[in-house]
Amino acid sequence: MEKNTAEAPLVLGIESTCDETGVALVRGNTLLADRTATSMDEYARYGGIIPEIASRAHLESFLPTLDAALDEAGVALSDIDAVAVAAGPGLVGSLTVGICAGKTLASTLGLPIYGVNHVLGHLAVDGLVEGPLPERFIGLVVSGGHSNLLHVRNLATDVEELGGTLDDAAGEAFDKVGRLLGLPYPGGPHVDRLAREGQRDAIVFPRGLSAGKDKHRYRYDFSFSGLKTAVARYVASLRAEGKEPDAANICAGFSEAVNDSLTAKAVQAALDHDCDTIVVGGGFSANSRLRELLAERAAAAGVQVRIPPLRFCTDNGAQIAAMGALLVAAGVEPSPLDFSPDSGMPLTTMVAR
Ligand code: KG4
Ligand code: ZN
């Protein structure tokens, strides 16, 4: 059957940066299918992701996930017009599985392939939910590996990195505090849940880079490792006295410190750059206090906030297909077939070369 060329191209998105194997199909701004398999359950007993296990799980999950996505969208492989696959940042072994799959499909079907930046995809996915992204916006990407502020002039072609964390990412800091308190891995959602039961001002933890000279020098940067150490010291000192710390109050105070920094600097970036919208993405954007505090502070500053629903916050194929669709629409040159995974792909690079 001949393809309907009047329609926007059908883009297949493949995500395999960490533990999720995601496959999605997008046409223009429309998400036709989004399927995810995860190997996260295997890591609880290790307290962290084991790259070797994750790579094998991608290998096992890829074809069933692809089939499920094609079924859900009601399309065949021959209907696809372009392939987008996460090229980084992420775990090299995991990335390699998705990239091999993407390259095999693209070369056998004779299609262009885009090795896309998965972190930018965390912002792109919002365009599938709430309609096209604004012309210009501030991007706040918060995940297990990233906490960055971006000035996005065009997500497919023009992204400026304003700043980021100098040490731990927000999700990583939450996971570490979770471990300290004996919570299951990944600790982020558990710390978030406990924080809601505690008092935010019972324990005031330090806010990194938010006072004195640092506030100006590191205007859009974050630092969470000092905060994490402050929590560790607080817990250790109580335990030394034979007291069990109040986990809910610790989580509430800690969460407040992280989210105070993230939201204050995001709103500042929007005001400084005359942007009327902040788009948030990444696993940590599931955090309930981030959502609440950002909504409050942005509204007070007259700035809109767009955060995708929870299921699009953690890694998924839709974010990669969305990024691919934006690149195709902008007429960006596809990647060469010999591109490699880039575990440290810069946030100003949209496509692997
Ligand atoms: O974007 P993502 O799925 O993977 C990376 O690319 O890193 O983010 C995962 C991170 C983990 O650190 C996890 O603990 C954190 O997001 N996370 C949360 C919440 N949900 C997930 N952190 C705090 N509060 C949450 N509700
Ligand atoms: Zn991610």
mmCIF file of C-alpha atoms and ligand atoms in Angstrom, residues 17 20 118 122 142-145 171-172 174-175 186-189 192 282-284 286-288 313-315, ligand 1:
data_model
loop_
_atom_site.group_PDB
_atom_site.id
_atom_site.type_symbol
_atom_site.label_atom_id
_atom_site.label_comp_id
_atom_site.label_asym_id
_atom_site.label_seq_id
_atom_site.Cartn_x
_atom_site.Cartn_y
_atom_site.Cartn_z
ATOM 1 C CA THR A 17 19.480 4.463 28.127
ATOM 2 C CA GLU A 20 13.638 0.900 30.647
ATOM 3 C CA HIS A 118 17.388 11.348 25.549
ATOM 4 C CA HIS A 122 12.287 14.448 28.485
ATOM 5 C CA VAL A 142 15.709 16.671 36.538
ATOM 6 C CA SER A 143 16.503 12.973 36.590
ATOM 7 C CA GLY A 144 18.734 10.425 38.273
ATOM 8 C CA GLY A 145 21.699 11.759 36.307
ATOM 9 C CA GLY A 171 17.224 12.218 41.841
ATOM 10 C CA GLU A 172 20.620 10.855 42.809
ATOM 11 C CA PHE A 174 17.107 11.552 46.850
ATOM 12 C CA ASP A 175 18.279 7.994 46.162
ATOM 13 C CA PRO A 186 15.323 3.695 44.117
ATOM 14 C CA GLY A 187 14.764 5.898 47.140
ATOM 15 C CA GLY A 188 13.391 8.965 45.296
ATOM 16 C CA PRO A 189 9.682 8.075 45.364
ATOM 17 C CA ASP A 192 8.933 11.939 48.391
ATOM 18 C CA GLY A 282 12.916 13.718 33.749
ATOM 19 C CA GLY A 283 12.216 11.124 36.441
ATOM 20 C CA PHE A 284 12.480 13.611 39.296
ATOM 21 C CA ALA A 286 7.375 13.126 39.389
ATOM 22 C CA ASN A 287 8.316 14.701 42.739
ATOM 23 C CA SER A 288 5.197 16.059 44.399
ATOM 24 C CA CYS A 313 8.379 11.471 33.532
ATOM 25 C CA THR A 314 10.486 8.309 33.757
ATOM 26 C CA ASP A 315 12.302 7.084 30.655
HETATM 27 O O1 KG4 B 1 14.740 10.174 34.244
HETATM 28 P P1 KG4 B 1 14.849 8.936 35.041
HETATM 29 O O2 KG4 B 1 13.762 7.891 34.922
HETATM 30 O O3 KG4 B 1 16.186 8.186 34.757
HETATM 31 C C1 KG4 B 1 17.360 8.864 34.463
HETATM 32 O O4 KG4 B 1 17.558 9.181 33.268
HETATM 33 O O5 KG4 B 1 18.111 9.119 35.439
HETATM 34 O O6 KG4 B 1 14.981 9.387 36.602
HETATM 35 C C2 KG4 B 1 15.106 8.470 37.660
HETATM 36 C C3 KG4 B 1 15.300 9.236 38.959
HETATM 37 C C4 KG4 B 1 15.687 8.351 40.138
HETATM 38 O O7 KG4 B 1 16.752 8.962 40.836
HETATM 39 C C5 KG4 B 1 14.403 8.315 40.984
HETATM 40 O O8 KG4 B 1 14.641 8.089 42.354
HETATM 41 C C6 KG4 B 1 13.880 9.707 40.735
HETATM 42 O O9 KG4 B 1 14.086 9.911 39.348
HETATM 43 N N1 KG4 B 1 12.445 9.822 41.082
HETATM 44 C C7 KG4 B 1 11.997 10.619 42.084
HETATM 45 C C8 KG4 B 1 10.585 10.455 42.123
HETATM 46 N N2 KG4 B 1 10.224 9.579 41.135
HETATM 47 C C9 KG4 B 1 11.384 9.207 40.515
HETATM 48 N N3 KG4 B 1 12.655 11.423 42.925
HETATM 49 C C10 KG4 B 1 11.930 12.106 43.815
HETATM 50 N N4 KG4 B 1 10.593 12.030 43.913
HETATM 51 C C11 KG4 B 1 9.877 11.228 43.101
HETATM 52 N N5 KG4 B 1 8.548 11.155 43.204
#
